[in-house]
PDB file of C-alpha atoms in Angstrom:
ATOM      1  CA  ARG E 216       0.000   0.000   0.000  1.00 60.00           C
ATOM      2  CA  LYS E 217       1.366   3.442  -0.927  1.00 68.00           C
ATOM      3  CA  GLU E 218       2.382   5.565   2.059  1.00 90.00           C
ATOM      4  CA  VAL E 219       0.774   8.744   0.762  1.00 96.00           C
ATOM      5  CA  GLU E 220      -1.781   8.469  -1.978  1.00 95.00           C
ATOM      6  CA  GLN E 221      -3.204  11.232  -4.153  1.00 95.00           C
ATOM      7  CA  ASP E 222      -5.382  11.471  -7.222  1.00 88.00           C
ATOM      8  CA  PRO E 223      -2.856  12.350  -9.973  1.00 85.00           C
ATOM      9  CA  GLY E 224      -5.304  14.498 -11.931  1.00 86.00           C
ATOM     10  CA  PRO E 225      -4.925  16.552 -13.959  1.00 93.00           C
ATOM     11  CA  PHE E 226      -7.647  18.845 -12.778  1.00 95.00           C
ATOM     12  CA  ASN E 227      -8.471  21.320 -15.540  1.00 96.00           C
ATOM     13  CA  VAL E 228     -10.550  24.192 -14.168  1.00 97.00           C
ATOM     14  CA  PRO E 229     -11.486  27.699 -15.317  1.00 97.00           C
ATOM     15  CA  GLU E 230     -10.324  30.767 -13.456  1.00 97.00           C
ATOM     16  CA  GLY E 231     -12.516  31.456 -10.466  1.00 97.00           C
ATOM     17  CA  ALA E 232     -13.420  27.830  -9.887  1.00 97.00           C
ATOM     18  CA  THR E 233     -13.196  26.030  -6.570  1.00 97.00           C
ATOM     19  CA  VAL E 234     -11.171  22.837  -6.620  1.00 97.00           C
ATOM     20  CA  ALA E 235     -10.518  20.226  -3.941  1.00 96.00           C
ATOM     21  CA  PHE E 236      -7.688  17.736  -3.636  1.00 96.00           C
ATOM     22  CA  ASN E 237      -7.696  14.673  -1.448  1.00 95.00           C
ATOM     23  CA  CYS E 238      -4.954  12.603   0.071  1.00 96.00           C
ATOM     24  CA  THR E 239      -4.755   9.512   2.264  1.00 96.00           C
ATOM     25  CA  TYR E 240      -1.818   8.296   4.308  1.00 95.00           C
ATOM     26  CA  SER E 241      -1.053   4.854   5.649  1.00 94.00           C
ATOM     27  CA  ASN E 242       0.961   5.480   8.823  1.00 90.00           C
ATOM     28  CA  SER E 243      -1.472   6.194  11.642  1.00 88.00           C
ATOM     29  CA  ALA E 244       1.419   7.366  13.855  1.00 85.00           C
ATOM     30  CA  SER E 245       2.181  10.312  11.561  1.00 86.00           C
ATOM     31  CA  GLN E 246       1.943  13.608  13.384  1.00 82.00           C
ATOM     32  CA  SER E 247       2.555  16.398  10.921  1.00 89.00           C
ATOM     33  CA  PHE E 248       1.045  17.060   7.555  1.00 93.00           C
ATOM     34  CA  PHE E 249       1.676  19.582   4.817  1.00 94.00           C
ATOM     35  CA  TRP E 250       0.727  20.680   1.359  1.00 96.00           C
ATOM     36  CA  TYR E 251       3.629  21.633  -0.870  1.00 96.00           C
ATOM     37  CA  ARG E 252       3.393  23.129  -4.306  1.00 97.00           C
ATOM     38  CA  GLN E 253       5.763  22.148  -7.106  1.00 96.00           C
ATOM     39  CA  ASP E 254       6.070  23.977 -10.385  1.00 95.00           C
ATOM     40  CA  CYS E 255       7.443  22.121 -13.393  1.00 91.00           C
ATOM     41  CA  ARG E 256      11.081  21.105 -12.813  1.00 86.00           C
ATOM     42  CA  LYS E 257      11.300  23.238  -9.671  1.00 93.00           C
ATOM     43  CA  GLU E 258      11.721  22.453  -6.010  1.00 94.00           C
ATOM     44  CA  PRO E 259       8.767  21.736  -3.704  1.00 95.00           C
ATOM     45  CA  LYS E 260       7.680  24.825  -1.799  1.00 94.00           C
ATOM     46  CA  LEU E 261       5.651  24.748   1.384  1.00 93.00           C
ATOM     47  CA  LEU E 262       2.114  25.933   0.761  1.00 95.00           C
ATOM     48  CA  MET E 263       0.720  25.313   4.215  1.00 94.00           C
ATOM     49  CA  SER E 264       0.826  23.036   7.201  1.00 91.00           C
ATOM     50  CA  VAL E 265      -2.328  21.081   8.022  1.00 93.00           C
ATOM     51  CA  TYR E 266      -3.680  21.203  11.547  1.00 86.00           C
ATOM     52  CA  SER E 267      -6.233  18.945  13.199  1.00 86.00           C
ATOM     53  CA  SER E 268      -8.736  21.753  13.572  1.00 87.00           C
ATOM     54  CA  GLY E 269      -8.411  22.719   9.918  1.00 88.00           C
ATOM     55  CA  ASN E 270      -6.757  25.900   8.807  1.00 92.00           C
ATOM     56  CA  GLU E 271      -7.131  28.563   6.200  1.00 94.00           C
ATOM     57  CA  ASP E 272      -4.656  30.798   4.433  1.00 94.00           C
ATOM     58  CA  GLY E 273      -6.391  33.217   2.099  1.00 96.00           C
ATOM     59  CA  ARG E 274      -7.993  31.189  -0.687  1.00 97.00           C
ATOM     60  CA  PHE E 275      -6.550  27.929   0.592  1.00 97.00           C
ATOM     61  CA  THR E 276      -8.169  25.704   3.228  1.00 97.00           C
ATOM     62  CA  ALA E 277      -6.647  22.503   4.566  1.00 96.00           C
ATOM     63  CA  GLN E 278      -8.436  19.823   6.558  1.00 95.00           C
ATOM     64  CA  LEU E 279      -7.197  16.763   8.412  1.00 95.00           C
ATOM     65  CA  ASN E 280      -9.221  13.742   9.502  1.00 94.00           C
ATOM     66  CA  ARG E 281      -6.968  11.577  11.657  1.00 92.00           C
ATOM     67  CA  ALA E 282      -9.559   8.841  12.099  1.00 92.00           C
ATOM     68  CA  SER E 283      -9.820   8.364   8.340  1.00 93.00           C
ATOM     69  CA  GLN E 284      -6.155   9.253   7.720  1.00 94.00           C
ATOM     70  CA  TYR E 285      -7.338  11.752   5.164  1.00 95.00           C
ATOM     71  CA  ILE E 286      -6.104  15.211   4.230  1.00 96.00           C
ATOM     72  CA  SER E 287      -7.685  17.717   1.899  1.00 96.00           C
ATOM     73  CA  LEU E 288      -6.872  21.022   0.250  1.00 97.00           C
ATOM     74  CA  LEU E 289      -9.508  23.387  -1.063  1.00 97.00           C
ATOM     75  CA  ILE E 290      -8.593  26.221  -3.399  1.00 97.00           C
ATOM     76  CA  ARG E 291     -11.226  28.898  -3.903  1.00 98.00           C
ATOM     77  CA  ASP E 292     -11.343  31.460  -6.719  1.00 98.00           C
ATOM     78  CA  SER E 293      -8.599  29.716  -8.729  1.00 98.00           C
ATOM     79  CA  LYS E 294      -6.024  31.923 -10.450  1.00 97.00           C
ATOM     80  CA  LEU E 295      -3.919  31.116 -13.489  1.00 97.00           C
ATOM     81  CA  SER E 296      -0.901  31.253 -11.188  1.00 97.00           C
ATOM     82  CA  ASP E 297      -2.296  28.360  -9.132  1.00 98.00           C
ATOM     83  CA  SER E 298      -1.422  25.998 -11.986  1.00 97.00           C
ATOM     84  CA  ALA E 299       1.104  23.580 -10.497  1.00 97.00           C
ATOM     85  CA  THR E 300       1.383  20.146  -8.917  1.00 96.00           C
ATOM     86  CA  TYR E 301       0.163  19.954  -5.334  1.00 97.00           C
ATOM     87  CA  LEU E 302       2.032  17.531  -3.126  1.00 97.00           C
ATOM     88  CA  CYS E 303       0.520  15.969  -0.031  1.00 97.00           C
ATOM     89  CA  VAL E 304       3.338  15.440   2.454  1.00 96.00           C
ATOM     90  CA  VAL E 305       3.475  13.545   5.728  1.00 94.00           C
ATOM     91  CA  LYS E 306       6.279  13.912   8.214  1.00 90.00           C
ATOM     92  CA  GLU E 307       7.434  10.738   9.895  1.00 86.00           C
ATOM     93  CA  THR E 308       9.541  10.890  13.014  1.00 81.00           C
ATOM     94  CA  SER E 309      11.858   8.139  14.133  1.00 75.00           C
ATOM     95  CA  GLY E 310      14.394   8.337  16.914  1.00 72.00           C
ATOM     96  CA  GLY E 311      13.875  12.062  17.194  1.00 70.00           C
ATOM     97  CA  TYR E 312      14.646  12.690  13.532  1.00 76.00           C
ATOM     98  CA  ASN E 313      12.166  13.283  10.805  1.00 82.00           C
ATOM     99  CA  LYS E 314      11.755  12.760   7.108  1.00 89.00           C
ATOM    100  CA  LEU E 315       9.106  13.847   4.669  1.00 93.00           C
ATOM    101  CA  ILE E 316       7.056  11.296   2.774  1.00 94.00           C
ATOM    102  CA  PHE E 317       5.625  12.731  -0.418  1.00 96.00           C
ATOM    103  CA  GLY E 318       2.594  11.789  -2.414  1.00 96.00           C
ATOM    104  CA  ALA E 319       2.993  11.645  -6.168  1.00 95.00           C
ATOM    105  CA  GLY E 320       1.128  14.937  -6.510  1.00 95.00           C
ATOM    106  CA  THR E 321      -2.064  16.193  -8.102  1.00 96.00           C
ATOM    107  CA  ARG E 322      -1.666  18.376 -11.149  1.00 95.00           C
ATOM    108  CA  LEU E 323      -3.836  21.473 -11.449  1.00 97.00           C
ATOM    109  CA  ALA E 324      -4.247  23.433 -14.674  1.00 96.00           C
ATOM    110  CA  VAL E 325      -6.245  26.669 -14.428  1.00 97.00           C
ATOM    111  CA  HIS E 326      -7.331  28.098 -17.775  1.00 96.00           C
ATOM    112  CA  PRO E 327      -8.755  31.513 -18.713  1.00 95.00           C
TER     113      PRO E 327
ATOM    114  CA  GLU S 285      14.856  35.807   2.699  1.00 75.00           C
ATOM    115  CA  PRO S 286      17.481  33.119   3.349  1.00 79.00           C
ATOM    116  CA  GLU S 287      17.418  30.196   0.968  1.00 92.00           C
ATOM    117  CA  VAL S 288      19.063  26.873   0.275  1.00 96.00           C
ATOM    118  CA  THR S 289      21.359  26.954  -2.733  1.00 97.00           C
ATOM    119  CA  GLN S 290      22.635  24.071  -4.826  1.00 97.00           C
ATOM    120  CA  THR S 291      25.332  23.666  -7.436  1.00 96.00           C
ATOM    121  CA  PRO S 292      25.539  22.758 -10.205  1.00 97.00           C
ATOM    122  CA  SER S 293      22.032  23.211 -11.547  1.00 96.00           C
ATOM    123  CA  HIS S 294      22.658  20.495 -14.127  1.00 97.00           C
ATOM    124  CA  GLN S 295      25.315  17.786 -14.132  1.00 97.00           C
ATOM    125  CA  VAL S 296      25.896  15.400 -17.005  1.00 97.00           C
ATOM    126  CA  THR S 297      28.151  12.437 -16.379  1.00 97.00           C
ATOM    127  CA  GLN S 298      29.119   9.104 -17.844  1.00 97.00           C
ATOM    128  CA  MET S 299      27.983   5.883 -16.199  1.00 97.00           C
ATOM    129  CA  GLY S 300      30.532   4.717 -13.654  1.00 97.00           C
ATOM    130  CA  GLN S 301      31.860   8.201 -12.916  1.00 97.00           C
ATOM    131  CA  GLU S 302      31.783   9.828  -9.507  1.00 97.00           C
ATOM    132  CA  VAL S 303      29.722  12.967  -8.963  1.00 98.00           C
ATOM    133  CA  ILE S 304      29.511  15.388  -6.074  1.00 97.00           C
ATOM    134  CA  LEU S 305      26.431  17.508  -5.663  1.00 98.00           C
ATOM    135  CA  ARG S 306      26.783  20.574  -3.489  1.00 97.00           C
ATOM    136  CA  CYS S 307      24.373  22.378  -1.228  1.00 97.00           C
ATOM    137  CA  VAL S 308      24.592  25.390   1.038  1.00 97.00           C
ATOM    138  CA  PRO S 309      21.836  25.101   3.650  1.00 95.00           C
ATOM    139  CA  ILE S 310      20.272  28.084   5.377  1.00 93.00           C
ATOM    140  CA  SER S 311      22.893  29.411   7.765  1.00 89.00           C
ATOM    141  CA  ASN S 312      21.222  28.838  11.146  1.00 86.00           C
ATOM    142  CA  HIS S 313      19.775  25.452  10.232  1.00 90.00           C
ATOM    143  CA  LEU S 314      21.038  22.328  11.942  1.00 89.00           C
ATOM    144  CA  TYR S 315      19.373  19.486  10.074  1.00 91.00           C
ATOM    145  CA  PHE S 316      20.116  18.625   6.476  1.00 94.00           C
ATOM    146  CA  TYR S 317      18.484  16.305   3.980  1.00 96.00           C
ATOM    147  CA  TRP S 318      18.813  14.958   0.478  1.00 98.00           C
ATOM    148  CA  TYR S 319      15.812  13.915  -1.587  1.00 98.00           C
ATOM    149  CA  ARG S 320      15.609  12.820  -5.174  1.00 97.00           C
ATOM    150  CA  GLN S 321      12.886  12.911  -7.821  1.00 97.00           C
ATOM    151  CA  ILE S 322      13.120  10.733 -10.887  1.00 96.00           C
ATOM    152  CA  LEU S 323      11.372  12.409 -13.822  1.00 93.00           C
ATOM    153  CA  GLY S 324       7.628  11.907 -13.583  1.00 90.00           C
ATOM    154  CA  GLN S 325       7.815  10.281 -10.155  1.00 93.00           C
ATOM    155  CA  LYS S 326       7.411  11.410  -6.575  1.00 95.00           C
ATOM    156  CA  VAL S 327       9.977  13.043  -4.371  1.00 97.00           C
ATOM    157  CA  GLU S 328      11.805  10.387  -2.318  1.00 97.00           C
ATOM    158  CA  PHE S 329      13.771  10.746   0.909  1.00 96.00           C
ATOM    159  CA  LEU S 330      17.417   9.695   0.685  1.00 97.00           C
ATOM    160  CA  VAL S 331      19.168  10.735   3.885  1.00 96.00           C
ATOM    161  CA  SER S 332      19.093  13.058   6.861  1.00 93.00           C
ATOM    162  CA  PHE S 333      22.157  14.468   8.589  1.00 93.00           C
ATOM    163  CA  TYR S 334      22.714  16.108  11.947  1.00 90.00           C
ATOM    164  CA  ASN S 335      25.745  16.881  14.052  1.00 87.00           C
ATOM    165  CA  ASN S 336      28.089  15.498  11.395  1.00 89.00           C
ATOM    166  CA  GLU S 337      26.360  12.146  11.303  1.00 91.00           C
ATOM    167  CA  ILE S 338      23.742  10.420   9.230  1.00 93.00           C
ATOM    168  CA  SER S 339      20.596  10.244  11.336  1.00 90.00           C
ATOM    169  CA  GLU S 340      18.509   8.206   8.920  1.00 91.00           C
ATOM    170  CA  LYS S 341      18.836   6.835   5.420  1.00 92.00           C
ATOM    171  CA  SER S 342      16.470   5.142   3.008  1.00 93.00           C
ATOM    172  CA  GLU S 343      16.920   1.895   1.109  1.00 92.00           C
ATOM    173  CA  ILE S 344      17.908   3.933  -1.932  1.00 94.00           C
ATOM    174  CA  PHE S 345      20.933   5.322  -0.067  1.00 95.00           C
ATOM    175  CA  ASP S 346      23.250   2.355  -0.570  1.00 93.00           C
ATOM    176  CA  ASP S 347      27.042   2.115  -0.378  1.00 94.00           C
ATOM    177  CA  GLN S 348      27.402   4.123  -3.579  1.00 96.00           C
ATOM    178  CA  PHE S 349      26.106   7.206  -1.788  1.00 97.00           C
ATOM    179  CA  SER S 350      27.780   9.276   0.888  1.00 97.00           C
ATOM    180  CA  VAL S 351      27.198  12.654   2.478  1.00 96.00           C
ATOM    181  CA  GLU S 352      29.566  15.065   4.080  1.00 94.00           C
ATOM    182  CA  ARG S 353      29.657  18.484   5.668  1.00 91.00           C
ATOM    183  CA  PRO S 354      33.234  19.386   4.790  1.00 86.00           C
ATOM    184  CA  ASP S 355      33.089  22.856   6.301  1.00 86.00           C
ATOM    185  CA  GLY S 356      30.673  25.118   8.146  1.00 77.00           C
ATOM    186  CA  SER S 357      28.558  25.916   5.134  1.00 86.00           C
ATOM    187  CA  ASN S 358      28.555  23.153   2.518  1.00 93.00           C
ATOM    188  CA  PHE S 359      26.675  19.866   2.544  1.00 96.00           C
ATOM    189  CA  THR S 360      27.548  17.404  -0.208  1.00 97.00           C
ATOM    190  CA  LEU S 361      26.113  14.260  -1.722  1.00 98.00           C
ATOM    191  CA  LYS S 362      28.580  11.975  -3.477  1.00 97.00           C
ATOM    192  CA  ILE S 363      27.621   9.157  -5.795  1.00 97.00           C
ATOM    193  CA  ARG S 364      30.683   6.993  -6.178  1.00 95.00           C
ATOM    194  CA  SER S 365      29.919   5.123  -9.408  1.00 95.00           C
ATOM    195  CA  THR S 366      26.864   6.484 -11.162  1.00 96.00           C
ATOM    196  CA  LYS S 367      24.307   4.260 -12.834  1.00 96.00           C
ATOM    197  CA  LEU S 368      21.763   5.147 -15.490  1.00 97.00           C
ATOM    198  CA  GLU S 369      19.003   4.880 -12.898  1.00 96.00           C
ATOM    199  CA  ASP S 370      20.645   7.589 -10.784  1.00 97.00           C
ATOM    200  CA  SER S 371      19.425  10.138 -13.324  1.00 97.00           C
ATOM    201  CA  ALA S 372      17.071  12.353 -11.343  1.00 97.00           C
ATOM    202  CA  MET S 373      16.599  15.732  -9.741  1.00 98.00           C
ATOM    203  CA  TYR S 374      18.390  15.856  -6.401  1.00 98.00           C
ATOM    204  CA  PHE S 375      17.041  18.281  -3.838  1.00 98.00           C
ATOM    205  CA  CYS S 376      18.839  19.399  -0.719  1.00 97.00           C
ATOM    206  CA  ALA S 377      16.731  20.614   2.216  1.00 96.00           C
ATOM    207  CA  SER S 378      17.439  22.030   5.627  1.00 93.00           C
ATOM    208  CA  SER S 379      15.495  22.764   8.789  1.00 90.00           C
ATOM    209  CA  ARG S 380      16.163  24.623  12.010  1.00 85.00           C
ATOM    210  CA  TRP S 381      14.737  21.931  14.224  1.00 69.00           C
ATOM    211  CA  THR S 382      13.635  18.404  13.633  1.00 58.00           C
ATOM    212  CA  SER S 383      10.370  17.936  15.430  1.00 55.00           C
ATOM    213  CA  GLY S 384       7.816  19.313  17.766  1.00 52.00           C
ATOM    214  CA  THR S 385       7.757  22.927  16.684  1.00 50.00           C
ATOM    215  CA  SER S 386       6.354  24.927  13.855  1.00 49.00           C
ATOM    216  CA  THR S 387       9.867  26.003  12.944  1.00 50.00           C
ATOM    217  CA  ASP S 388      10.888  22.560  11.757  1.00 74.00           C
ATOM    218  CA  THR S 389       9.761  23.260   8.222  1.00 84.00           C
ATOM    219  CA  GLN S 390      12.121  21.819   5.642  1.00 89.00           C
ATOM    220  CA  TYR S 391      13.175  24.327   3.016  1.00 92.00           C
ATOM    221  CA  PHE S 392      14.245  22.959  -0.320  1.00 95.00           C
ATOM    222  CA  GLY S 393      16.986  24.106  -2.656  1.00 97.00           C
ATOM    223  CA  PRO S 394      16.344  24.500  -6.403  1.00 97.00           C
ATOM    224  CA  GLY S 395      17.797  21.076  -7.131  1.00 97.00           C
ATOM    225  CA  THR S 396      20.548  19.607  -9.281  1.00 98.00           C
ATOM    226  CA  ARG S 397      19.438  17.732 -12.363  1.00 97.00           C
ATOM    227  CA  LEU S 398      21.753  14.737 -12.764  1.00 98.00           C
ATOM    228  CA  THR S 399      21.876  13.046 -16.143  1.00 97.00           C
ATOM    229  CA  VAL S 400      23.838   9.799 -16.385  1.00 97.00           C
ATOM    230  CA  LEU S 401      24.694   8.716 -19.925  1.00 96.00           C
TER     231      LEU S 401
END
Protein backbone atom coordinates (compact mmCIF):
# COMPACT_ATOMS: atom_id res chain seq x y z
CA ARG A 1 0.00 0.00 0.00
CA LYS A 2 1.37 3.44 -0.93
CA GLU A 3 2.38 5.57 2.06
CA VAL A 4 0.77 8.74 0.76
CA GLU A 5 -1.78 8.47 -1.98
CA GLN A 6 -3.20 11.23 -4.15
CA ASP A 7 -5.38 11.47 -7.22
CA PRO A 8 -2.86 12.35 -9.97
CA GLY A 9 -5.30 14.50 -11.93
CA PRO A 10 -4.93 16.55 -13.96
CA PHE A 11 -7.65 18.84 -12.78
CA ASN A 12 -8.47 21.32 -15.54
CA VAL A 13 -10.55 24.19 -14.17
CA PRO A 14 -11.49 27.70 -15.32
CA GLU A 15 -10.32 30.77 -13.46
CA GLY A 16 -12.52 31.46 -10.47
CA ALA A 17 -13.42 27.83 -9.89
CA THR A 18 -13.20 26.03 -6.57
CA VAL A 19 -11.17 22.84 -6.62
CA ALA A 20 -10.52 20.23 -3.94
CA PHE A 21 -7.69 17.74 -3.64
CA ASN A 22 -7.70 14.67 -1.45
CA CYS A 23 -4.95 12.60 0.07
CA THR A 24 -4.76 9.51 2.26
CA TYR A 25 -1.82 8.30 4.31
CA SER A 26 -1.05 4.85 5.65
CA ASN A 27 0.96 5.48 8.82
CA SER A 28 -1.47 6.19 11.64
CA ALA A 29 1.42 7.37 13.85
CA SER A 30 2.18 10.31 11.56
CA GLN A 31 1.94 13.61 13.38
CA SER A 32 2.56 16.40 10.92
CA PHE A 33 1.04 17.06 7.55
CA PHE A 34 1.68 19.58 4.82
CA TRP A 35 0.73 20.68 1.36
CA TYR A 36 3.63 21.63 -0.87
CA ARG A 37 3.39 23.13 -4.31
CA GLN A 38 5.76 22.15 -7.11
CA ASP A 39 6.07 23.98 -10.39
CA CYS A 40 7.44 22.12 -13.39
CA ARG A 41 11.08 21.10 -12.81
CA LYS A 42 11.30 23.24 -9.67
CA GLU A 43 11.72 22.45 -6.01
CA PRO A 44 8.77 21.74 -3.70
CA LYS A 45 7.68 24.83 -1.80
CA LEU A 46 5.65 24.75 1.38
CA LEU A 47 2.11 25.93 0.76
CA MET A 48 0.72 25.31 4.22
CA SER A 49 0.83 23.04 7.20
CA VAL A 50 -2.33 21.08 8.02
CA TYR A 51 -3.68 21.20 11.55
CA SER A 52 -6.23 18.94 13.20
CA SER A 53 -8.74 21.75 13.57
CA GLY A 54 -8.41 22.72 9.92
CA ASN A 55 -6.76 25.90 8.81
CA GLU A 56 -7.13 28.56 6.20
CA ASP A 57 -4.66 30.80 4.43
CA GLY A 58 -6.39 33.22 2.10
CA ARG A 59 -7.99 31.19 -0.69
CA PHE A 60 -6.55 27.93 0.59
CA THR A 61 -8.17 25.70 3.23
CA ALA A 62 -6.65 22.50 4.57
CA GLN A 63 -8.44 19.82 6.56
CA LEU A 64 -7.20 16.76 8.41
CA ASN A 65 -9.22 13.74 9.50
CA ARG A 66 -6.97 11.58 11.66
CA ALA A 67 -9.56 8.84 12.10
CA SER A 68 -9.82 8.36 8.34
CA GLN A 69 -6.16 9.25 7.72
CA TYR A 70 -7.34 11.75 5.16
CA ILE A 71 -6.10 15.21 4.23
CA SER A 72 -7.68 17.72 1.90
CA LEU A 73 -6.87 21.02 0.25
CA LEU A 74 -9.51 23.39 -1.06
CA ILE A 75 -8.59 26.22 -3.40
CA ARG A 76 -11.23 28.90 -3.90
CA ASP A 77 -11.34 31.46 -6.72
CA SER A 78 -8.60 29.72 -8.73
CA LYS A 79 -6.02 31.92 -10.45
CA LEU A 80 -3.92 31.12 -13.49
CA SER A 81 -0.90 31.25 -11.19
CA ASP A 82 -2.30 28.36 -9.13
CA SER A 83 -1.42 26.00 -11.99
CA ALA A 84 1.10 23.58 -10.50
CA THR A 85 1.38 20.15 -8.92
CA TYR A 86 0.16 19.95 -5.33
CA LEU A 87 2.03 17.53 -3.13
CA CYS A 88 0.52 15.97 -0.03
CA VAL A 89 3.34 15.44 2.45
CA VAL A 90 3.47 13.55 5.73
CA LYS A 91 6.28 13.91 8.21
CA GLU A 92 7.43 10.74 9.89
CA THR A 93 9.54 10.89 13.01
CA SER A 94 11.86 8.14 14.13
CA GLY A 95 14.39 8.34 16.91
CA GLY A 96 13.88 12.06 17.19
CA TYR A 97 14.65 12.69 13.53
CA ASN A 98 12.17 13.28 10.81
CA LYS A 99 11.75 12.76 7.11
CA LEU A 100 9.11 13.85 4.67
CA ILE A 101 7.06 11.30 2.77
CA PHE A 102 5.62 12.73 -0.42
CA GLY A 103 2.59 11.79 -2.41
CA ALA A 104 2.99 11.65 -6.17
CA GLY A 105 1.13 14.94 -6.51
CA THR A 106 -2.06 16.19 -8.10
CA ARG A 107 -1.67 18.38 -11.15
CA LEU A 108 -3.84 21.47 -11.45
CA ALA A 109 -4.25 23.43 -14.67
CA VAL A 110 -6.25 26.67 -14.43
CA HIS A 111 -7.33 28.10 -17.78
CA PRO A 112 -8.76 31.51 -18.71
CA GLU B 1 14.86 35.81 2.70
CA PRO B 2 17.48 33.12 3.35
CA GLU B 3 17.42 30.20 0.97
CA VAL B 4 19.06 26.87 0.27
CA THR B 5 21.36 26.95 -2.73
CA GLN B 6 22.63 24.07 -4.83
CA THR B 7 25.33 23.67 -7.44
CA PRO B 8 25.54 22.76 -10.21
CA SER B 9 22.03 23.21 -11.55
CA HIS B 10 22.66 20.49 -14.13
CA GLN B 11 25.31 17.79 -14.13
CA VAL B 12 25.90 15.40 -17.00
CA THR B 13 28.15 12.44 -16.38
CA GLN B 14 29.12 9.10 -17.84
CA MET B 15 27.98 5.88 -16.20
CA GLY B 16 30.53 4.72 -13.65
CA GLN B 17 31.86 8.20 -12.92
CA GLU B 18 31.78 9.83 -9.51
CA VAL B 19 29.72 12.97 -8.96
CA ILE B 20 29.51 15.39 -6.07
CA LEU B 21 26.43 17.51 -5.66
CA ARG B 22 26.78 20.57 -3.49
CA CYS B 23 24.37 22.38 -1.23
CA VAL B 24 24.59 25.39 1.04
CA PRO B 25 21.84 25.10 3.65
CA ILE B 26 20.27 28.08 5.38
CA SER B 27 22.89 29.41 7.76
CA ASN B 28 21.22 28.84 11.15
CA HIS B 29 19.77 25.45 10.23
CA LEU B 30 21.04 22.33 11.94
CA TYR B 31 19.37 19.49 10.07
CA PHE B 32 20.12 18.63 6.48
CA TYR B 33 18.48 16.30 3.98
CA TRP B 34 18.81 14.96 0.48
CA TYR B 35 15.81 13.91 -1.59
CA ARG B 36 15.61 12.82 -5.17
CA GLN B 37 12.89 12.91 -7.82
CA ILE B 38 13.12 10.73 -10.89
CA LEU B 39 11.37 12.41 -13.82
CA GLY B 40 7.63 11.91 -13.58
CA GLN B 41 7.82 10.28 -10.16
CA LYS B 42 7.41 11.41 -6.58
CA VAL B 43 9.98 13.04 -4.37
CA GLU B 44 11.80 10.39 -2.32
CA PHE B 45 13.77 10.75 0.91
CA LEU B 46 17.42 9.70 0.68
CA VAL B 47 19.17 10.73 3.88
CA SER B 48 19.09 13.06 6.86
CA PHE B 49 22.16 14.47 8.59
CA TYR B 50 22.71 16.11 11.95
CA ASN B 51 25.75 16.88 14.05
CA ASN B 52 28.09 15.50 11.40
CA GLU B 53 26.36 12.15 11.30
CA ILE B 54 23.74 10.42 9.23
CA SER B 55 20.60 10.24 11.34
CA GLU B 56 18.51 8.21 8.92
CA LYS B 57 18.84 6.83 5.42
CA SER B 58 16.47 5.14 3.01
CA GLU B 59 16.92 1.90 1.11
CA ILE B 60 17.91 3.93 -1.93
CA PHE B 61 20.93 5.32 -0.07
CA ASP B 62 23.25 2.36 -0.57
CA ASP B 63 27.04 2.12 -0.38
CA GLN B 64 27.40 4.12 -3.58
CA PHE B 65 26.11 7.21 -1.79
CA SER B 66 27.78 9.28 0.89
CA VAL B 67 27.20 12.65 2.48
CA GLU B 68 29.57 15.07 4.08
CA ARG B 69 29.66 18.48 5.67
CA PRO B 70 33.23 19.39 4.79
CA ASP B 71 33.09 22.86 6.30
CA GLY B 72 30.67 25.12 8.15
CA SER B 73 28.56 25.92 5.13
CA ASN B 74 28.55 23.15 2.52
CA PHE B 75 26.68 19.87 2.54
CA THR B 76 27.55 17.40 -0.21
CA LEU B 77 26.11 14.26 -1.72
CA LYS B 78 28.58 11.97 -3.48
CA ILE B 79 27.62 9.16 -5.79
CA ARG B 80 30.68 6.99 -6.18
CA SER B 81 29.92 5.12 -9.41
CA THR B 82 26.86 6.48 -11.16
CA LYS B 83 24.31 4.26 -12.83
CA LEU B 84 21.76 5.15 -15.49
CA GLU B 85 19.00 4.88 -12.90
CA ASP B 86 20.65 7.59 -10.78
CA SER B 87 19.43 10.14 -13.32
CA ALA B 88 17.07 12.35 -11.34
CA MET B 89 16.60 15.73 -9.74
CA TYR B 90 18.39 15.86 -6.40
CA PHE B 91 17.04 18.28 -3.84
CA CYS B 92 18.84 19.40 -0.72
CA ALA B 93 16.73 20.61 2.22
CA SER B 94 17.44 22.03 5.63
CA SER B 95 15.49 22.76 8.79
CA ARG B 96 16.16 24.62 12.01
CA TRP B 97 14.74 21.93 14.22
CA THR B 98 13.64 18.40 13.63
CA SER B 99 10.37 17.94 15.43
CA GLY B 100 7.82 19.31 17.77
CA THR B 101 7.76 22.93 16.68
CA SER B 102 6.35 24.93 13.86
CA THR B 103 9.87 26.00 12.94
CA ASP B 104 10.89 22.56 11.76
CA THR B 105 9.76 23.26 8.22
CA GLN B 106 12.12 21.82 5.64
CA TYR B 107 13.18 24.33 3.02
CA PHE B 108 14.25 22.96 -0.32
CA GLY B 109 16.99 24.11 -2.66
CA PRO B 110 16.34 24.50 -6.40
CA GLY B 111 17.80 21.08 -7.13
CA THR B 112 20.55 19.61 -9.28
CA ARG B 113 19.44 17.73 -12.36
CA LEU B 114 21.75 14.74 -12.76
CA THR B 115 21.88 13.05 -16.14
CA VAL B 116 23.84 9.80 -16.38
CA LEU B 117 24.69 8.72 -19.93
